[in-house]
Coordinates of C-alpha atoms in Angstrom, one line a residue:
Chain Q
X1183 CA 71.2 -153.4 14.7
X1184 CA 68.4 -155.6 16.2
X1185 CA 66.2 -155.1 13.2
X1186 CA 68.6 -157.2 11.1
X1187 CA 68.2 -160.3 13.2
X1188 CA 65.5 -162.8 12.0
X1189 CA 63.1 -164.2 14.6
X1190 CA 64.4 -167.5 15.8
X1191 CA 63.1 -170.2 18.1
X1192 CA 64.8 -173.4 19.3
X1193 CA 62.3 -175.8 20.7
X1194 CA 63.6 -178.8 22.6
X1195 CA 61.6 -182.0 22.9
X1196 CA 63.5 -182.3 26.2
X1197 CA 67.1 -181.8 27.2
X1198 CA 69.5 -179.0 27.9
X1199 CA 70.8 -178.3 31.4
X1200 CA 67.5 -179.1 33.1
X1201 CA 67.3 -182.7 31.8
X1202 CA 70.8 -183.6 30.5
X1203 CA 73.3 -182.7 33.2
X1204 CA 76.8 -183.1 31.7
X1205 CA 75.5 -182.9 28.1
X1206 CA 75.7 -179.3 27.0
X1207 CA 75.1 -179.9 23.3
X1208 CA 71.7 -178.3 22.9
X1209 CA 72.5 -175.4 25.1
X1210 CA 75.8 -174.8 23.3
X1211 CA 73.9 -174.9 20.0
X1212 CA 71.6 -172.1 21.1
X1213 CA 74.5 -170.0 22.3
X1214 CA 76.3 -170.6 19.0
X1215 CA 73.5 -168.7 17.2
X1216 CA 74.5 -165.5 19.0
X1217 CA 77.1 -163.3 17.4
X1218 CA 78.5 -162.0 20.7
X1219 CA 81.4 -162.9 23.0
X1220 CA 79.3 -163.2 26.1
X1221 CA 75.7 -163.7 25.1
X1222 CA 73.0 -162.1 27.3
X1223 CA 70.8 -165.0 28.5
X1224 CA 67.7 -164.6 30.6
X1225 CA 66.0 -167.6 32.2
X1226 CA 62.3 -167.7 32.6
X1227 CA 61.4 -170.5 35.0
X1228 CA 57.6 -169.7 35.3
X1229 CA 56.5 -173.2 34.3
X1230 CA 58.2 -174.6 37.4
X1231 CA 56.7 -172.0 39.7
X1232 CA 60.1 -170.3 39.7
X1233 CA 61.6 -173.2 41.6
X1234 CA 64.8 -172.1 43.4
X1235 CA 66.8 -175.2 42.6
X1236 CA 66.1 -174.7 38.9
X1237 CA 67.2 -171.1 38.9
X1238 CA 70.4 -172.2 40.7
X1239 CA 71.1 -174.8 38.0
X1240 CA 70.6 -172.2 35.3
X1241 CA 73.2 -169.9 36.8
X1242 CA 75.6 -172.9 37.4
X1243 CA 75.3 -173.8 33.7
X1244 CA 75.5 -170.3 32.1
X1245 CA 77.0 -167.8 34.5
X1246 CA 80.7 -168.5 33.6
X1247 CA 80.3 -167.8 29.9
X1248 CA 77.2 -165.6 29.6
X1249 CA 75.6 -162.5 31.1
X1250 CA 72.9 -164.2 33.1
X1251 CA 69.7 -163.1 34.7
X1252 CA 66.3 -164.6 35.5
X1253 CA 62.7 -163.4 35.7
X1254 CA 60.5 -164.4 38.7
X1255 CA 56.8 -163.8 38.4
X1256 CA 56.2 -165.1 41.9
X1257 CA 58.6 -163.0 43.9
X1258 CA 58.2 -159.6 42.1
X1259 CA 57.9 -158.0 45.5
X1260 CA 61.2 -159.3 46.9
X1261 CA 64.7 -158.6 45.7
X1262 CA 65.9 -162.2 45.5
X1263 CA 68.2 -161.5 42.5
X1264 CA 65.5 -161.6 39.8
X1265 CA 65.1 -158.9 37.3
X1266 CA 63.3 -155.9 39.0
X1267 CA 61.4 -153.1 37.5
X1268 CA 60.7 -153.0 33.8
X1269 CA 60.7 -156.6 32.6
X1270 CA 60.0 -155.6 29.0
X1271 CA 63.1 -153.4 28.8
X1272 CA 65.3 -156.1 30.1
X1273 CA 63.9 -158.9 28.0
X1274 CA 64.0 -157.0 24.7
X1275 CA 67.7 -156.4 25.1
X1276 CA 68.7 -160.0 25.7
X1277 CA 70.3 -162.3 23.1
X1278 CA 68.6 -165.4 24.4
X1279 CA 65.4 -166.0 26.5
X1280 CA 65.5 -169.5 27.9
X1281 CA 62.2 -170.9 29.1
X1282 CA 62.2 -173.8 31.5
X1283 CA 60.0 -176.8 31.8
X1284 CA 57.0 -177.5 34.0
X1285 CA 53.3 -176.9 33.3
X1286 CA 52.5 -175.1 30.1
X1287 CA 49.0 -174.3 31.3
X1288 CA 50.3 -172.6 34.4
X1289 CA 53.1 -170.9 32.4
X1290 CA 50.6 -169.4 29.9
X1291 CA 48.2 -168.3 32.7
X1292 CA 51.0 -166.5 34.6
X1293 CA 52.5 -164.9 31.5
X1294 CA 49.2 -163.5 30.3
X1295 CA 48.5 -162.1 33.8
X1296 CA 51.8 -160.2 33.7
X1297 CA 51.7 -159.2 30.0
X1298 CA 54.8 -161.3 29.4
X1299 CA 53.1 -163.0 26.3
X1300 CA 53.2 -159.7 24.5
X1301 CA 56.8 -158.9 25.6
X1302 CA 58.0 -162.3 24.4
X1303 CA 56.3 -161.8 21.0
X1304 CA 58.1 -158.4 20.6
X1305 CA 61.4 -159.9 21.7
X1306 CA 61.0 -162.7 19.1
X1307 CA 60.1 -160.1 16.3
X1308 CA 63.3 -158.2 17.2
X1309 CA 65.4 -161.3 16.9
X1310 CA 65.9 -162.2 20.5
X1311 CA 66.4 -166.0 20.3
X1312 CA 63.7 -167.9 22.2
X1313 CA 64.4 -171.4 23.4
X1314 CA 63.3 -173.9 25.9
X1315 CA 62.3 -177.4 26.6
X1316 CA 59.1 -179.2 27.3
X1317 CA 56.6 -176.4 28.4
X1318 CA 59.3 -174.0 27.2
X1319 CA 58.9 -175.5 23.7
X1320 CA 55.1 -176.0 23.6
X1321 CA 54.4 -172.4 24.6
X1322 CA 55.6 -171.0 21.2
X1323 CA 53.3 -172.9 19.0
X1324 CA 49.7 -172.4 17.9
X1325 CA 48.6 -175.6 19.7
X1326 CA 50.4 -177.9 22.0
X1327 CA 49.7 -181.3 23.5
X1328 CA 50.0 -181.4 27.3
X1329 CA 49.4 -184.2 29.7
X1330 CA 49.9 -182.6 33.1
X1331 CA 46.7 -183.5 34.9
X1332 CA 44.7 -186.4 33.6
X1333 CA 44.5 -187.4 30.0
X1334 CA 46.5 -185.5 27.3
X1335 CA 44.7 -182.4 26.0
X1336 CA 45.5 -179.7 23.5
X1337 CA 46.1 -176.1 24.6
X1338 CA 46.6 -172.9 22.7
X1339 CA 50.1 -171.6 22.9
X1340 CA 51.3 -168.1 22.0
X1341 CA 51.0 -168.9 18.4
X1342 CA 54.3 -167.5 17.2
X1343 CA 54.8 -170.7 15.2
X1344 CA 51.7 -171.6 13.2
X1345 CA 52.1 -175.4 13.9
X1346 CA 51.3 -177.8 16.7
X1347 CA 53.9 -179.3 19.0
X1348 CA 54.4 -182.5 21.0
X1349 CA 57.4 -183.0 23.3
X1350 CA 59.0 -186.0 25.0
X1351 CA 57.8 -188.0 22.0
X1352 CA 59.9 -191.0 22.9
X1353 CA 59.2 -190.8 26.6
X1354 CA 55.5 -191.5 26.8
X1355 CA 54.0 -193.9 24.2
X1356 CA 50.4 -192.7 24.8
X1357 CA 51.4 -189.2 23.9
X1358 CA 52.4 -190.3 20.4
X1359 CA 49.1 -191.9 19.9
X1360 CA 47.1 -189.0 21.3
X1361 CA 49.0 -186.5 19.2
X1362 CA 48.3 -188.4 16.0
X1363 CA 44.6 -188.7 17.0
X1364 CA 44.4 -184.9 17.7
X1365 CA 45.9 -184.0 14.4
X1366 CA 43.5 -186.4 12.7
X1367 CA 40.7 -184.6 14.5
X1368 CA 41.7 -181.2 13.2
X1369 CA 44.5 -179.9 15.4
X1370 CA 47.0 -177.9 13.4
X1371 CA 49.7 -180.2 11.8
X1372 CA 53.0 -179.8 13.5
X1373 CA 56.2 -181.2 15.0
X1374 CA 57.0 -183.8 17.5
X1375 CA 60.4 -184.1 19.1
X1376 CA 62.1 -186.7 21.3
X1377 CA 64.1 -185.9 24.4
X1378 CA 67.4 -184.6 23.1
X1379 CA 66.0 -183.3 19.8
X1380 CA 65.6 -179.6 19.1
X1381 CA 63.6 -177.9 16.4
X1382 CA 65.2 -174.8 15.1
X1383 CA 62.8 -172.3 13.5
X1384 CA 63.8 -169.2 11.6
X1385 CA 60.8 -167.1 11.1
X1386 CA 57.9 -169.5 11.1
X1387 CA 59.7 -172.2 9.2
X1388 CA 61.7 -175.1 10.4
X1389 CA 65.3 -174.7 9.4
X1390 CA 66.8 -177.8 10.9
X1391 CA 66.7 -180.4 13.7
X1392 CA 69.7 -180.9 15.9
X1393 CA 70.2 -183.4 18.7
X1394 CA 72.2 -184.0 21.8
X1395 CA 71.7 -187.8 21.6
X1396 CA 72.6 -189.9 18.6
X1397 CA 69.2 -191.6 18.4
X1398 CA 66.9 -188.7 19.1
X1399 CA 64.2 -188.2 16.5
X1400 CA 61.8 -185.6 15.3
X1401 CA 58.7 -185.8 13.0
X1402 CA 56.4 -183.7 11.1
X1403 CA 52.9 -185.0 11.8
X1404 CA 50.2 -184.1 9.3
X1405 CA 47.1 -185.7 7.7
X1406 CA 47.6 -187.1 4.2
X1407 CA 45.0 -189.0 2.2
X1408 CA 42.7 -189.5 5.2
X1409 CA 45.5 -190.8 7.5
X1410 CA 47.8 -189.1 9.9
X1411 CA 51.4 -189.5 8.7
X1412 CA 54.6 -189.2 10.8
X1413 CA 57.2 -187.9 8.4
X1414 CA 60.7 -188.5 10.0
X1415 CA 62.9 -185.4 9.8
X1416 CA 66.7 -185.3 9.2
X1417 CA 68.4 -184.8 12.6
X1418 CA 72.0 -183.6 12.9
X1419 CA 73.6 -185.0 16.0
X1420 CA 75.7 -182.3 17.6
X1421 CA 78.2 -184.6 19.3
X1422 CA 81.2 -186.4 18.0
X1423 CA 79.7 -188.5 15.2
X1424 CA 82.8 -190.6 14.9
X1425 CA 82.1 -192.0 18.3
X1426 CA 78.6 -193.2 17.4
X1427 CA 78.5 -193.5 13.6
X1428 CA 75.8 -196.1 13.6
X1429 CA 73.2 -193.8 15.2
X1430 CA 73.3 -190.8 12.9
X1431 CA 70.1 -191.0 10.9
Chain B
X796 CA 27.7 -186.7 46.1
X797 CA 25.9 -187.7 49.2
X798 CA 22.8 -186.0 50.6
X799 CA 24.9 -184.7 53.5
X800 CA 26.9 -182.6 51.1
X801 CA 23.8 -180.6 50.2
X802 CA 23.1 -179.8 53.8
X803 CA 26.4 -178.2 54.6
X804 CA 26.6 -174.5 54.5
X805 CA 29.3 -172.9 52.3
X806 CA 32.2 -171.8 54.6
X807 CA 35.2 -169.7 54.0
X808 CA 37.9 -169.0 56.6
X809 CA 40.0 -166.0 55.6
X810 CA 43.2 -165.4 57.5
X811 CA 45.1 -162.1 57.5
X812 CA 48.3 -164.1 58.0
X813 CA 49.2 -167.1 60.2
X814 CA 48.8 -170.9 60.0
X815 CA 51.7 -173.3 59.3
X816 CA 53.4 -171.1 56.7
X817 CA 53.7 -168.1 59.1
X818 CA 53.4 -169.6 62.6
X819 CA 55.0 -173.0 62.4
X820 CA 55.0 -173.3 66.2
X821 CA 51.4 -172.1 66.7
X822 CA 48.8 -174.5 65.4
X823 CA 45.7 -172.5 66.8
X824 CA 44.4 -171.3 63.4
X825 CA 45.1 -174.5 61.6
X826 CA 43.4 -176.5 64.3
X827 CA 40.4 -174.2 64.0
X828 CA 40.3 -174.9 60.3
X829 CA 40.0 -178.6 61.0
X830 CA 37.0 -178.0 63.3
X831 CA 35.1 -176.5 60.4
X832 CA 34.8 -179.9 58.7
X833 CA 32.0 -181.7 60.5
X834 CA 33.8 -185.1 60.6
X835 CA 36.8 -186.6 62.3
X836 CA 39.9 -187.2 60.2
X837 CA 38.8 -184.7 57.5
X838 CA 40.3 -184.7 54.0
X839 CA 42.3 -181.6 53.5
X840 CA 43.9 -180.4 50.3
X841 CA 46.7 -177.8 50.1
X842 CA 47.0 -175.5 47.1
X843 CA 50.4 -173.8 47.2
X844 CA 49.8 -172.2 43.8
X845 CA 50.3 -168.6 44.8
X846 CA 54.0 -169.3 45.7
X847 CA 54.6 -171.7 42.8
X848 CA 54.3 -174.9 44.8
X849 CA 57.5 -174.4 46.9
X850 CA 58.7 -177.5 48.7
X851 CA 59.0 -175.6 52.0
X852 CA 55.3 -174.8 52.1
X853 CA 54.3 -178.3 51.2
X854 CA 56.6 -179.8 53.8
X855 CA 55.1 -177.3 56.4
X856 CA 51.6 -178.4 55.4
X857 CA 52.3 -182.1 56.0
X858 CA 54.2 -181.3 59.2
X859 CA 51.0 -179.6 60.5
X860 CA 48.3 -181.9 59.2
X861 CA 49.6 -185.3 58.3
X862 CA 48.9 -186.8 61.7
X863 CA 45.5 -185.2 62.2
X864 CA 43.9 -185.4 58.8
X865 CA 43.9 -187.1 55.5
X866 CA 46.3 -184.5 54.0
X867 CA 47.3 -184.2 50.3
X868 CA 48.5 -181.3 48.2
X869 CA 47.8 -180.3 44.6
X870 CA 50.6 -179.0 42.5
X871 CA 49.9 -177.1 39.3
X872 CA 53.6 -176.9 38.3
X873 CA 54.9 -180.4 38.9
X874 CA 53.4 -183.6 37.5
X875 CA 51.8 -185.7 40.3
X876 CA 51.9 -188.8 38.3
X877 CA 48.2 -189.4 38.6
X878 CA 45.7 -189.5 35.8
X879 CA 42.9 -188.2 38.1
X880 CA 41.2 -185.0 37.0
X881 CA 41.3 -181.8 39.0
X882 CA 37.5 -182.2 39.6
X883 CA 38.0 -185.7 41.1
X884 CA 40.8 -184.4 43.4
X885 CA 39.1 -181.2 44.6
X886 CA 35.5 -182.3 45.0
X887 CA 36.3 -185.3 47.3
X888 CA 37.8 -183.0 49.9
X889 CA 36.4 -181.7 53.2
X890 CA 38.7 -178.7 53.3
X891 CA 40.8 -176.9 50.7
X892 CA 43.6 -174.8 52.2
X893 CA 45.2 -172.1 50.0
X894 CA 48.6 -170.7 50.7
X895 CA 49.9 -167.2 50.3
X896 CA 52.1 -165.6 47.6
X897 CA 51.2 -163.8 44.4
X898 CA 47.5 -163.3 44.1
X899 CA 47.7 -162.3 40.5
X900 CA 49.5 -165.5 39.6
X901 CA 47.2 -167.5 41.8
X902 CA 44.1 -166.4 40.0
X903 CA 45.6 -166.5 36.5
X904 CA 46.9 -170.0 37.0
X905 CA 43.6 -171.2 38.5
X906 CA 41.7 -169.8 35.6
X907 CA 44.1 -171.4 33.1
X908 CA 43.3 -174.7 34.7
X909 CA 39.6 -173.8 35.2
X910 CA 40.2 -174.4 38.9
X911 CA 38.4 -171.2 39.8
X912 CA 35.1 -172.6 38.7
X913 CA 35.9 -175.9 40.5
X914 CA 36.6 -174.1 43.8
X915 CA 33.4 -172.2 43.5
X916 CA 31.5 -175.4 43.0
X917 CA 33.4 -177.0 46.0
X918 CA 32.3 -174.0 48.1
X919 CA 28.7 -174.4 47.1
X920 CA 28.9 -178.1 48.0
X921 CA 30.0 -177.2 51.5
X922 CA 33.7 -178.0 51.1
X923 CA 35.4 -175.6 53.5
X924 CA 37.7 -173.0 51.8
X925 CA 40.5 -171.7 54.0
X926 CA 43.6 -169.6 53.3
X927 CA 45.9 -166.8 54.3
X928 CA 47.1 -163.7 52.5
X929 CA 46.6 -164.2 48.7
X930 CA 44.8 -167.4 49.7
X931 CA 42.3 -165.4 51.7
X932 CA 41.8 -162.3 49.6
X933 CA 41.1 -164.4 46.5
X934 CA 37.6 -165.3 47.7
X935 CA 36.4 -161.7 47.9
X936 CA 35.5 -159.0 45.4
X937 CA 39.0 -157.7 45.7
X938 CA 42.1 -157.0 47.8
X939 CA 45.5 -155.4 47.8
X940 CA 48.5 -157.2 46.4
X941 CA 52.2 -156.9 45.7
X942 CA 52.1 -159.4 42.8
X943 CA 53.6 -156.9 40.4
X944 CA 56.0 -155.3 42.9
X945 CA 54.3 -152.2 44.3
X946 CA 51.1 -152.4 46.2
X947 CA 48.0 -152.2 44.1
X948 CA 44.3 -153.3 44.1
X949 CA 43.3 -156.6 42.5
X950 CA 40.1 -158.2 41.7
X951 CA 39.2 -161.6 43.4
X952 CA 36.8 -164.4 42.6
X953 CA 33.9 -162.6 44.3
X954 CA 32.4 -165.6 46.2
X955 CA 32.3 -163.2 49.2
X956 CA 31.0 -159.7 49.0
X957 CA 33.3 -156.9 50.0
X958 CA 37.0 -156.6 49.9
X959 CA 39.7 -158.1 52.2
X960 CA 43.1 -156.7 53.1
X961 CA 45.7 -158.8 54.9
X962 CA 48.8 -158.4 57.2
X963 CA 47.3 -155.2 58.6
X964 CA 49.8 -155.2 61.4
X965 CA 52.7 -157.1 59.8
X966 CA 52.9 -154.9 56.7
X967 CA 51.7 -151.5 57.8
X968 CA 52.1 -149.9 54.3
X969 CA 49.4 -152.2 53.0
X970 CA 46.4 -150.8 55.0
X971 CA 46.5 -147.2 53.7
X972 CA 46.4 -148.5 50.1
X973 CA 43.4 -150.5 50.9
X974 CA 41.7 -147.7 52.8
X975 CA 42.3 -145.3 49.9
X976 CA 40.8 -147.8 47.5
X977 CA 37.7 -148.2 49.7
X978 CA 37.3 -144.5 50.1
X979 CA 37.6 -143.9 46.3
X980 CA 35.1 -146.7 45.6
X981 CA 37.7 -148.7 43.7
X982 CA 37.1 -151.5 46.1
X983 CA 33.9 -152.1 48.1
X984 CA 34.0 -151.8 51.9
X985 CA 35.2 -154.9 53.7
X986 CA 37.6 -156.3 56.3
X987 CA 41.2 -156.0 57.1
X988 CA 42.9 -158.6 59.3
X989 CA 46.1 -158.7 61.3
X990 CA 48.5 -161.6 61.1
X991 CA 47.0 -164.2 63.3
X992 CA 43.4 -163.1 62.8
X993 CA 40.9 -165.1 60.8
X994 CA 37.3 -164.4 59.7
X995 CA 34.8 -167.1 59.3
X996 CA 32.0 -166.7 56.7
X997 CA 28.9 -168.9 56.5
X998 CA 27.5 -168.5 53.0
X999 CA 28.3 -164.8 52.5
X1000 CA 27.9 -163.7 56.1
X1001 CA 30.8 -163.1 58.5
X1002 CA 29.9 -165.0 61.6
X1003 CA 33.1 -165.3 63.7
X1004 CA 36.5 -163.7 64.1
X1005 CA 39.2 -165.7 65.8
X1006 CA 42.9 -165.2 66.5
X1007 CA 46.0 -167.2 67.3
X1008 CA 47.7 -164.4 69.2
X1009 CA 46.7 -161.8 71.8
X1010 CA 46.4 -158.3 70.2
X1011 CA 45.6 -159.5 66.7
X1012 CA 42.4 -157.9 65.5
X1013 CA 40.2 -157.3 62.5
X1014 CA 38.7 -154.1 61.1
X1015 CA 35.5 -153.5 59.3
X1016 CA 35.6 -150.5 57.0
X1017 CA 32.9 -148.9 54.8
X1018 CA 32.8 -145.8 52.8
X1019 CA 29.9 -143.6 53.7
X1020 CA 29.8 -140.5 51.5
X1021 CA 33.4 -139.3 51.6
X1022 CA 34.1 -140.7 55.0
X1023 CA 35.4 -144.0 56.0
X1024 CA 33.6 -145.7 58.9
X1025 CA 35.9 -148.0 60.8
X1026 CA 34.9 -150.6 63.3
X1027 CA 37.4 -152.7 65.2
X1028 CA 36.5 -156.3 65.8
X1029 CA 38.0 -158.1 68.7
X1030 CA 38.5 -161.7 67.9
X1031 CA 38.1 -164.7 70.1
X1032 CA 41.5 -165.8 71.2
X1033 CA 41.9 -169.5 70.3
X1034 CA 43.4 -171.7 73.0
X1035 CA 46.4 -173.6 71.9
X1036 CA 45.7 -177.2 72.6
X1037 CA 49.0 -179.1 72.6
X1038 CA 47.1 -182.2 73.5
X1039 CA 45.6 -182.3 70.1
X1040 CA 49.0 -182.1 68.5
X1041 CA 50.4 -184.8 70.7
X1042 CA 47.5 -187.1 70.7
X1043 CA 48.5 -190.6 69.5
X1044 CA 46.7 -191.8 66.4
X1045 CA 44.5 -194.8 67.1
X1046 CA 45.3 -197.9 65.1
X1047 CA 42.1 -198.0 63.1
X1048 CA 42.4 -194.4 62.1
X1049 CA 45.9 -195.0 60.9
X1050 CA 44.8 -198.0 58.9
X1051 CA 41.9 -196.0 57.4
X1052 CA 44.4 -193.4 56.3
X1053 CA 46.7 -195.9 54.7
X1054 CA 43.8 -197.4 52.9
X1055 CA 42.6 -194.1 51.7
X1056 CA 46.0 -193.1 50.4
X1057 CA 46.3 -196.4 48.6
X1058 CA 42.9 -196.0 47.0
X1059 CA 44.0 -192.6 45.6
X1060 CA 46.9 -194.1 43.8

């Protein structure tokens, strides 16, 4: 049954329950991709250091309508409600794996130390939907722009998607400049997303861009004729378009 | 870097357990850490990486040190809003204090940020490295961790020769795993420390064992042939000096602190 599902990733430039309290549009969109009454959703908050308050907010958001669980890589020795025992067996049988924000460098380091990078790759291949925001978006790509300590730098992600990624594109003006410079200097062409915009990939290709905010944008950024060009992408606003007609691009 | 930095010996203070995260009402080990920096009002940086930068540990750190030192912490999970590099932040310290938690995560995350090399450099420059549990074992060739759930051996950074095992009294199931690993040669011989006991290393030589509680001890163990040779080390019991904790901060020191904090921002 699982073999029939295509690999899918929904990468948020920012948004979802961790950034948009009261706006469930992006999270609802991810759940709508699951053909099951109560989707099985597992939260992976590694990039935040498994912050307790973050785990609590996940359960508050999803527990009423999903079968929820979370993975803690910091408290594997203590039964604090996180998945115990065989992480791979648990993750491979989820419908959605939701990766929280934080530091993508810390995230990747901890995942590799626990072999979670391999598990997530298998899950993706089997059609478990991978989603996340910020670090939880960057991690799926070949290369990613991060600006956690000091100036923005490029880090190698898991490489499930053979593109680069830049998040919070509207939030930090210097990131936009840096990303274009990086791509000009040979970083893999890729996708930039504003807070509230989500890139939905089926297999390795972008299928569509959806948004939880009428004005959220996304771009494909690639060199063309010696210049780095930001190609705006069509974005479907998931909310009530009638209420904000002017903003639907 | 000043000339004085070259003259300081590398120092590591490895605690089996204790300090502000485990003994909030007993400052003896944490006070001892401050004495290892050869200046008043030392700059001390807390790394809570091994537990994922939890707020409770960070708050505990400031409660213990904010009035006695120039205390800051470094988060590798939350943005600190500063454009300063990790090298700038780490190499200006007098002391780096590493908290407990998952040793596997600690090392993997440090490596991902290249902080492992930076801390080795800090150590060579004479910046005191201190820590408990995972934050103590990490400096050695190896130790015993629960990072993956069950107890297992784990490789450390190897700044100090030998292995180190922690919570020898507090988690009695840990010691046998370490002893078996030393016996089999999986880990080199080394030290085990009770909660409340700390070992001081100058360069790579163990020079002093201290404790914050009566009864806490350390153990030196070596494999000789098929046998384990054990040697119990009685620590010096540190006096608790409440006067230090209560001492009012002189005005000029307070001003200096504020200036320093402002300069960092």
